[in-house]
């Protein structure tokens, strides 16, 4: 049988960059992607639905999931746990579907360690592009302002290291269309296609 394992896509980036908005817009459009619904211990917000936005868990339940190694990754963010259910991701990929995670940066680093074949997309704040302009037009901005922003920017740029792609979130529709292109390109990668066809030939011969 031809090996048609799905691809795991991970969207992450600094807090406040708009990951949730971009992910929702991506899924509002026609897509074959499967979104992995996370577990969290944070309170449900008005308008959210258990089992659609998150699986809402108590601290005890979440810690049991950690002990039982049922999470592909997890992190504590603003005093609440967030984590990705391992079984859903593994089964969905094995069934040939692409899986999409939208998670904060600590969790993305854990996935990178355990799941190297994933495709890691870093959503980048447009304010850094503005910073670039300020640096280029030096003299028009106060030196102190630029230096402070530079310090913050360095941290965000260093986070990029663990990612395969960087998408600037200047406009949600632009970011979404770039992510769609990344998904398409990944499916056209020679290594993936070659592997599938070699497998097919082997199956034919045996
Ligand atoms: P919110 O509470 O606003 O829904 O999400 C807070 C942060 O948690 C966001 O940055 C979101 O990307 C991140 N997040 C959501 N689900 C997960 C998850 O399963 N694992 C990790 N590590 N972060 C998550």
mmCIF file of C-alpha atoms and ligand atoms in Angstrom:
data_model
loop_
_atom_site.group_PDB
_atom_site.id
_atom_site.type_symbol
_atom_site.label_atom_id
_atom_site.label_comp_id
_atom_site.label_asym_id
_atom_site.label_seq_id
_atom_site.Cartn_x
_atom_site.Cartn_y
_atom_site.Cartn_z
ATOM 1 C CA UNK A 1 0.000 0.000 0.000
ATOM 2 C CA UNK A 2 1.183 3.527 -0.769
ATOM 3 C CA UNK A 3 2.428 5.403 2.299
ATOM 4 C CA UNK A 4 0.159 8.408 2.619
ATOM 5 C CA UNK A 5 0.861 9.634 6.088
ATOM 6 C CA UNK A 6 -0.390 13.166 6.710
ATOM 7 C CA UNK A 7 1.876 16.097 7.493
ATOM 8 C CA UNK A 8 1.943 17.793 10.885
ATOM 9 C CA UNK A 9 1.899 21.616 10.646
ATOM 10 C CA UNK A 10 2.675 23.688 13.720
ATOM 11 C CA UNK A 11 1.784 27.381 13.838
ATOM 12 C CA UNK A 12 3.401 29.260 16.692
ATOM 13 C CA UNK A 13 4.862 32.646 17.538
ATOM 14 C CA UNK A 14 5.158 35.276 20.259
ATOM 15 C CA UNK A 15 2.120 36.013 22.398
ATOM 16 C CA UNK A 16 -0.219 38.612 20.942
ATOM 17 C CA UNK A 17 0.935 38.069 17.357
ATOM 18 C CA UNK A 18 -2.534 36.857 16.263
ATOM 19 C CA UNK A 19 -2.073 33.076 15.977
ATOM 20 C CA UNK A 20 -5.670 32.352 16.977
ATOM 21 C CA UNK A 21 -7.144 34.809 14.468
ATOM 22 C CA UNK A 22 -5.008 33.471 11.624
ATOM 23 C CA UNK A 23 -5.855 29.865 12.500
ATOM 24 C CA UNK A 24 -9.597 30.610 12.637
ATOM 25 C CA UNK A 25 -9.496 32.346 9.249
ATOM 26 C CA UNK A 26 -7.543 29.433 7.760
ATOM 27 C CA UNK A 27 -10.192 26.994 8.981
ATOM 28 C CA UNK A 28 -13.076 29.239 7.897
ATOM 29 C CA UNK A 29 -11.850 28.709 4.363
ATOM 30 C CA UNK A 30 -12.266 25.384 2.644
ATOM 31 C CA UNK A 31 -9.517 23.155 3.975
ATOM 32 C CA UNK A 32 -8.728 19.468 4.269
ATOM 33 C CA UNK A 33 -6.608 20.154 7.334
ATOM 34 C CA UNK A 34 -7.622 18.626 10.654
ATOM 35 C CA UNK A 35 -7.318 20.960 13.601
ATOM 36 C CA UNK A 36 -6.060 19.331 16.771
ATOM 37 C CA UNK A 37 -8.271 20.604 19.603
ATOM 38 C CA UNK A 38 -6.118 21.263 22.651
ATOM 39 C CA UNK A 39 -6.724 20.478 26.288
ATOM 40 C CA UNK A 40 -6.656 23.365 28.739
ATOM 41 C CA UNK A 41 -7.282 24.099 32.400
ATOM 42 C CA UNK A 42 -8.294 27.692 31.730
ATOM 43 C CA UNK A 43 -11.912 28.751 32.208
ATOM 44 C CA UNK A 44 -14.257 28.499 29.282
ATOM 45 C CA UNK A 45 -14.947 31.961 27.761
ATOM 46 C CA UNK A 46 -18.373 33.163 26.620
ATOM 47 C CA UNK A 47 -19.122 31.769 23.174
ATOM 48 C CA UNK A 48 -16.649 28.892 23.467
ATOM 49 C CA UNK A 49 -17.806 25.268 23.287
ATOM 50 C CA UNK A 50 -16.254 22.317 25.097
ATOM 51 C CA UNK A 51 -14.903 19.894 22.495
ATOM 52 C CA UNK A 52 -14.777 22.545 19.751
ATOM 53 C CA UNK A 53 -12.554 25.327 21.054
ATOM 54 C CA UNK A 54 -10.794 23.245 23.701
ATOM 55 C CA UNK A 55 -11.333 20.227 25.897
ATOM 56 C CA UNK A 56 -11.664 21.899 29.289
ATOM 57 C CA UNK A 57 -10.019 19.941 32.107
ATOM 58 C CA UNK A 58 -9.386 20.360 35.817
ATOM 59 C CA UNK A 59 -5.807 20.604 37.083
ATOM 60 C CA UNK A 60 -5.998 17.048 38.404
ATOM 61 C CA UNK A 61 -7.304 15.680 35.122
ATOM 62 C CA UNK A 62 -4.588 17.503 33.200
ATOM 63 C CA UNK A 63 -1.825 16.270 35.473
ATOM 64 C CA UNK A 64 -3.075 12.711 35.060
ATOM 65 C CA UNK A 65 -2.870 13.143 31.278
ATOM 66 C CA UNK A 66 0.736 14.319 31.685
ATOM 67 C CA UNK A 67 1.626 11.301 33.828
ATOM 68 C CA UNK A 68 -0.004 8.915 31.390
ATOM 69 C CA UNK A 69 2.029 10.494 28.565
ATOM 70 C CA UNK A 70 -1.154 11.271 26.685
ATOM 71 C CA UNK A 71 0.104 14.675 25.572
ATOM 72 C CA UNK A 72 2.387 15.273 22.609
ATOM 73 C CA UNK A 73 3.466 18.511 24.296
ATOM 74 C CA UNK A 74 2.174 20.757 27.037
ATOM 75 C CA UNK A 75 3.039 24.094 28.609
ATOM 76 C CA UNK A 76 1.944 26.356 31.386
ATOM 77 C CA UNK A 77 0.850 29.705 30.006
ATOM 78 C CA UNK A 78 -0.499 32.477 32.296
ATOM 79 C CA UNK A 79 -0.983 29.931 35.118
ATOM 80 C CA UNK A 80 -2.990 27.495 33.027
ATOM 81 C CA UNK A 81 -2.016 24.260 31.353
ATOM 82 C CA UNK A 82 -2.384 23.830 27.594
ATOM 83 C CA UNK A 83 -1.576 20.603 25.767
ATOM 84 C CA UNK A 84 -1.977 18.606 22.564
ATOM 85 C CA UNK A 85 -3.610 15.156 22.726
ATOM 86 C CA UNK A 86 -1.099 12.636 21.362
ATOM 87 C CA UNK A 87 -3.503 9.939 20.215
ATOM 88 C CA UNK A 88 -5.619 12.229 18.030
ATOM 89 C CA UNK A 89 -2.541 13.595 16.261
ATOM 90 C CA UNK A 90 -0.896 10.208 15.698
ATOM 91 C CA UNK A 91 -4.064 8.475 14.491
ATOM 92 C CA UNK A 92 -5.120 11.320 12.194
ATOM 93 C CA UNK A 93 -1.661 11.474 10.571
ATOM 94 C CA UNK A 94 -1.610 7.685 10.191
ATOM 95 C CA UNK A 95 -4.973 7.907 8.404
ATOM 96 C CA UNK A 96 -3.399 10.198 5.842
ATOM 97 C CA UNK A 97 -4.759 13.558 7.011
ATOM 98 C CA UNK A 98 -2.717 16.676 7.653
ATOM 99 C CA UNK A 99 -2.934 17.924 11.234
ATOM 100 C CA UNK A 100 -2.627 21.551 12.260
ATOM 101 C CA UNK A 101 -1.534 22.731 15.726
ATOM 102 C CA UNK A 102 -1.759 26.311 16.910
ATOM 103 C CA UNK A 103 0.289 26.489 20.106
ATOM 104 C CA UNK A 104 2.593 28.792 22.071
ATOM 105 C CA UNK A 105 6.370 28.664 21.661
ATOM 106 C CA UNK A 106 7.383 26.380 24.570
ATOM 107 C CA UNK A 107 5.049 23.688 23.295
ATOM 108 C CA UNK A 108 6.306 24.099 19.725
ATOM 109 C CA UNK A 109 9.876 23.475 20.917
ATOM 110 C CA UNK A 110 8.776 20.213 22.549
ATOM 111 C CA UNK A 111 7.090 19.078 19.352
ATOM 112 C CA UNK A 112 10.271 19.923 17.438
ATOM 113 C CA UNK A 113 12.252 17.616 19.734
ATOM 114 C CA UNK A 114 9.859 14.679 19.409
ATOM 115 C CA UNK A 115 8.475 15.180 15.959
ATOM 116 C CA UNK A 116 11.227 16.397 13.671
ATOM 117 C CA UNK A 117 9.270 15.677 10.493
ATOM 118 C CA UNK A 118 6.722 18.371 11.438
ATOM 119 C CA UNK A 119 6.575 21.645 9.491
ATOM 120 C CA UNK A 120 7.130 24.569 11.850
ATOM 121 C CA UNK A 121 5.696 27.970 10.932
ATOM 122 C CA UNK A 122 6.573 31.065 12.947
ATOM 123 C CA UNK A 123 4.068 33.893 12.870
ATOM 124 C CA UNK A 124 6.000 37.117 13.123
ATOM 125 C CA UNK A 125 4.730 40.505 14.326
ATOM 126 C CA UNK A 126 4.534 43.258 11.690
ATOM 127 C CA UNK A 127 5.930 45.654 14.297
ATOM 128 C CA UNK A 128 9.340 44.142 13.609
ATOM 129 C CA UNK A 129 9.101 45.192 9.993
ATOM 130 C CA UNK A 130 8.337 48.695 11.206
ATOM 131 C CA UNK A 131 11.353 48.439 13.454
ATOM 132 C CA UNK A 132 13.471 47.602 10.430
ATOM 133 C CA UNK A 133 12.246 50.797 8.753
ATOM 134 C CA UNK A 134 13.038 52.824 11.838
ATOM 135 C CA UNK A 135 16.562 51.471 11.930
ATOM 136 C CA UNK A 136 17.041 52.233 8.257
ATOM 137 C CA UNK A 137 15.721 55.772 8.766
ATOM 138 C CA UNK A 138 17.866 56.340 11.810
ATOM 139 C CA UNK A 139 17.674 59.854 13.218
ATOM 140 C CA UNK A 140 13.957 60.187 12.694
ATOM 141 C CA UNK A 141 13.280 58.116 15.857
ATOM 142 C CA UNK A 142 14.618 58.571 19.352
ATOM 143 C CA UNK A 143 17.653 56.377 19.942
ATOM 144 C CA UNK A 144 16.212 55.087 23.223
ATOM 145 C CA UNK A 145 12.994 53.905 21.643
ATOM 146 C CA UNK A 146 14.871 52.011 18.974
ATOM 147 C CA UNK A 147 17.220 50.405 21.511
ATOM 148 C CA UNK A 148 14.320 49.210 23.681
ATOM 149 C CA UNK A 149 12.503 47.750 20.732
ATOM 150 C CA UNK A 150 15.732 46.146 19.553
ATOM 151 C CA UNK A 151 16.080 44.336 22.851
ATOM 152 C CA UNK A 152 12.549 42.949 22.629
ATOM 153 C CA UNK A 153 12.994 42.161 18.972
ATOM 154 C CA UNK A 154 16.147 40.146 19.615
ATOM 155 C CA UNK A 155 14.201 37.714 21.814
ATOM 156 C CA UNK A 156 11.561 37.257 19.150
ATOM 157 C CA UNK A 157 14.104 36.816 16.367
ATOM 158 C CA UNK A 158 16.003 34.221 18.402
ATOM 159 C CA UNK A 159 12.790 32.200 18.717
ATOM 160 C CA UNK A 160 12.762 31.832 14.917
ATOM 161 C CA UNK A 161 15.646 29.362 15.099
ATOM 162 C CA UNK A 162 13.432 26.346 15.668
ATOM 163 C CA UNK A 163 11.166 27.006 12.660
ATOM 164 C CA UNK A 164 11.130 26.129 8.970
ATOM 165 C CA UNK A 165 9.052 29.103 7.773
ATOM 166 C CA UNK A 166 8.403 32.666 8.924
ATOM 167 C CA UNK A 167 5.151 34.431 8.042
ATOM 168 C CA UNK A 168 4.729 38.115 8.856
ATOM 169 C CA UNK A 169 1.222 38.762 10.129
ATOM 170 C CA UNK A 170 0.788 42.143 8.443
ATOM 171 C CA UNK A 171 -2.755 41.266 7.354
ATOM 172 C CA UNK A 172 -4.704 38.168 8.297
ATOM 173 C CA UNK A 173 -5.613 37.310 4.690
ATOM 174 C CA UNK A 174 -1.973 37.636 3.594
ATOM 175 C CA UNK A 175 -0.770 35.422 6.420
ATOM 176 C CA UNK A 176 -3.444 32.806 5.638
ATOM 177 C CA UNK A 177 -2.592 32.687 1.951
ATOM 178 C CA UNK A 178 1.117 32.274 2.750
ATOM 179 C CA UNK A 179 0.332 29.389 5.103
ATOM 180 C CA UNK A 180 -1.794 27.768 2.382
ATOM 181 C CA UNK A 181 1.173 28.068 -0.005
ATOM 182 C CA UNK A 182 3.486 26.480 2.545
ATOM 183 C CA UNK A 183 1.090 23.545 2.927
ATOM 184 C CA UNK A 184 0.928 23.104 -0.843
ATOM 185 C CA UNK A 185 4.706 23.300 -1.242
ATOM 186 C CA UNK A 186 5.284 20.747 1.483
ATOM 187 C CA UNK A 187 3.048 18.311 -0.386
ATOM 188 C CA UNK A 188 5.141 18.826 -3.531
ATOM 189 C CA UNK A 189 8.467 18.117 -1.825
ATOM 190 C CA UNK A 190 10.468 15.589 -3.782
ATOM 191 C CA UNK A 191 11.424 13.513 -0.729
ATOM 192 C CA UNK A 192 7.783 12.952 0.218
ATOM 193 C CA UNK A 193 6.610 12.077 -3.282
ATOM 194 C CA UNK A 194 9.636 9.933 -4.098
ATOM 195 C CA UNK A 195 9.116 7.913 -0.922
ATOM 196 C CA UNK A 196 5.507 7.210 -1.855
ATOM 197 C CA UNK A 197 6.361 6.056 -5.380
ATOM 198 C CA UNK A 198 9.303 3.928 -4.291
ATOM 199 C CA UNK A 199 7.011 2.224 -1.825
ATOM 200 C CA UNK A 200 4.469 1.647 -4.585
ATOM 201 C CA UNK A 201 7.107 0.025 -6.828
ATOM 202 C CA UNK A 202 8.352 -2.180 -4.020
ATOM 203 C CA UNK A 203 4.818 -3.345 -3.304
ATOM 204 C CA UNK A 204 4.321 -4.143 -6.996
ATOM 205 C CA UNK A 205 7.507 -6.224 -7.188
ATOM 206 C CA UNK A 206 6.941 -8.192 -3.974
HETATM 207 P P1 LIG B 1 -6.036 31.229 24.755
HETATM 208 O O1 LIG B 1 -6.186 31.019 26.240
HETATM 209 O O2 LIG B 1 -6.046 32.694 24.402
HETATM 210 O O3 LIG B 1 -7.023 30.419 23.953
HETATM 211 O O4 LIG B 1 -4.604 30.676 24.327
HETATM 212 C C1 LIG B 1 -3.443 31.101 24.961
HETATM 213 C C2 LIG B 1 -2.216 30.560 24.265
HETATM 214 O O5 LIG B 1 -2.164 29.129 24.386
HETATM 215 C C3 LIG B 1 -2.165 30.852 22.767
HETATM 216 O O6 LIG B 1 -0.853 31.343 22.479
HETATM 217 C C4 LIG B 1 -2.370 29.500 22.116
HETATM 218 O O7 LIG B 1 -1.663 29.402 20.879
HETATM 219 C C5 LIG B 1 -1.754 28.587 23.158
HETATM 220 N N1 LIG B 1 -2.230 27.199 23.057
HETATM 221 C C6 LIG B 1 -3.464 26.749 22.699
HETATM 222 N N2 LIG B 1 -3.485 25.410 22.732
HETATM 223 C C7 LIG B 1 -2.244 24.995 23.093
HETATM 224 C C8 LIG B 1 -1.645 23.708 23.273
HETATM 225 O O8 LIG B 1 -2.236 22.647 23.089
HETATM 226 N N3 LIG B 1 -0.336 23.686 23.657
HETATM 227 C C9 LIG B 1 0.387 24.826 23.864
HETATM 228 N N4 LIG B 1 1.657 24.680 24.221
HETATM 229 N N5 LIG B 1 -0.154 26.044 23.699
HETATM 230 C C10 LIG B 1 -1.448 26.140 23.307
#
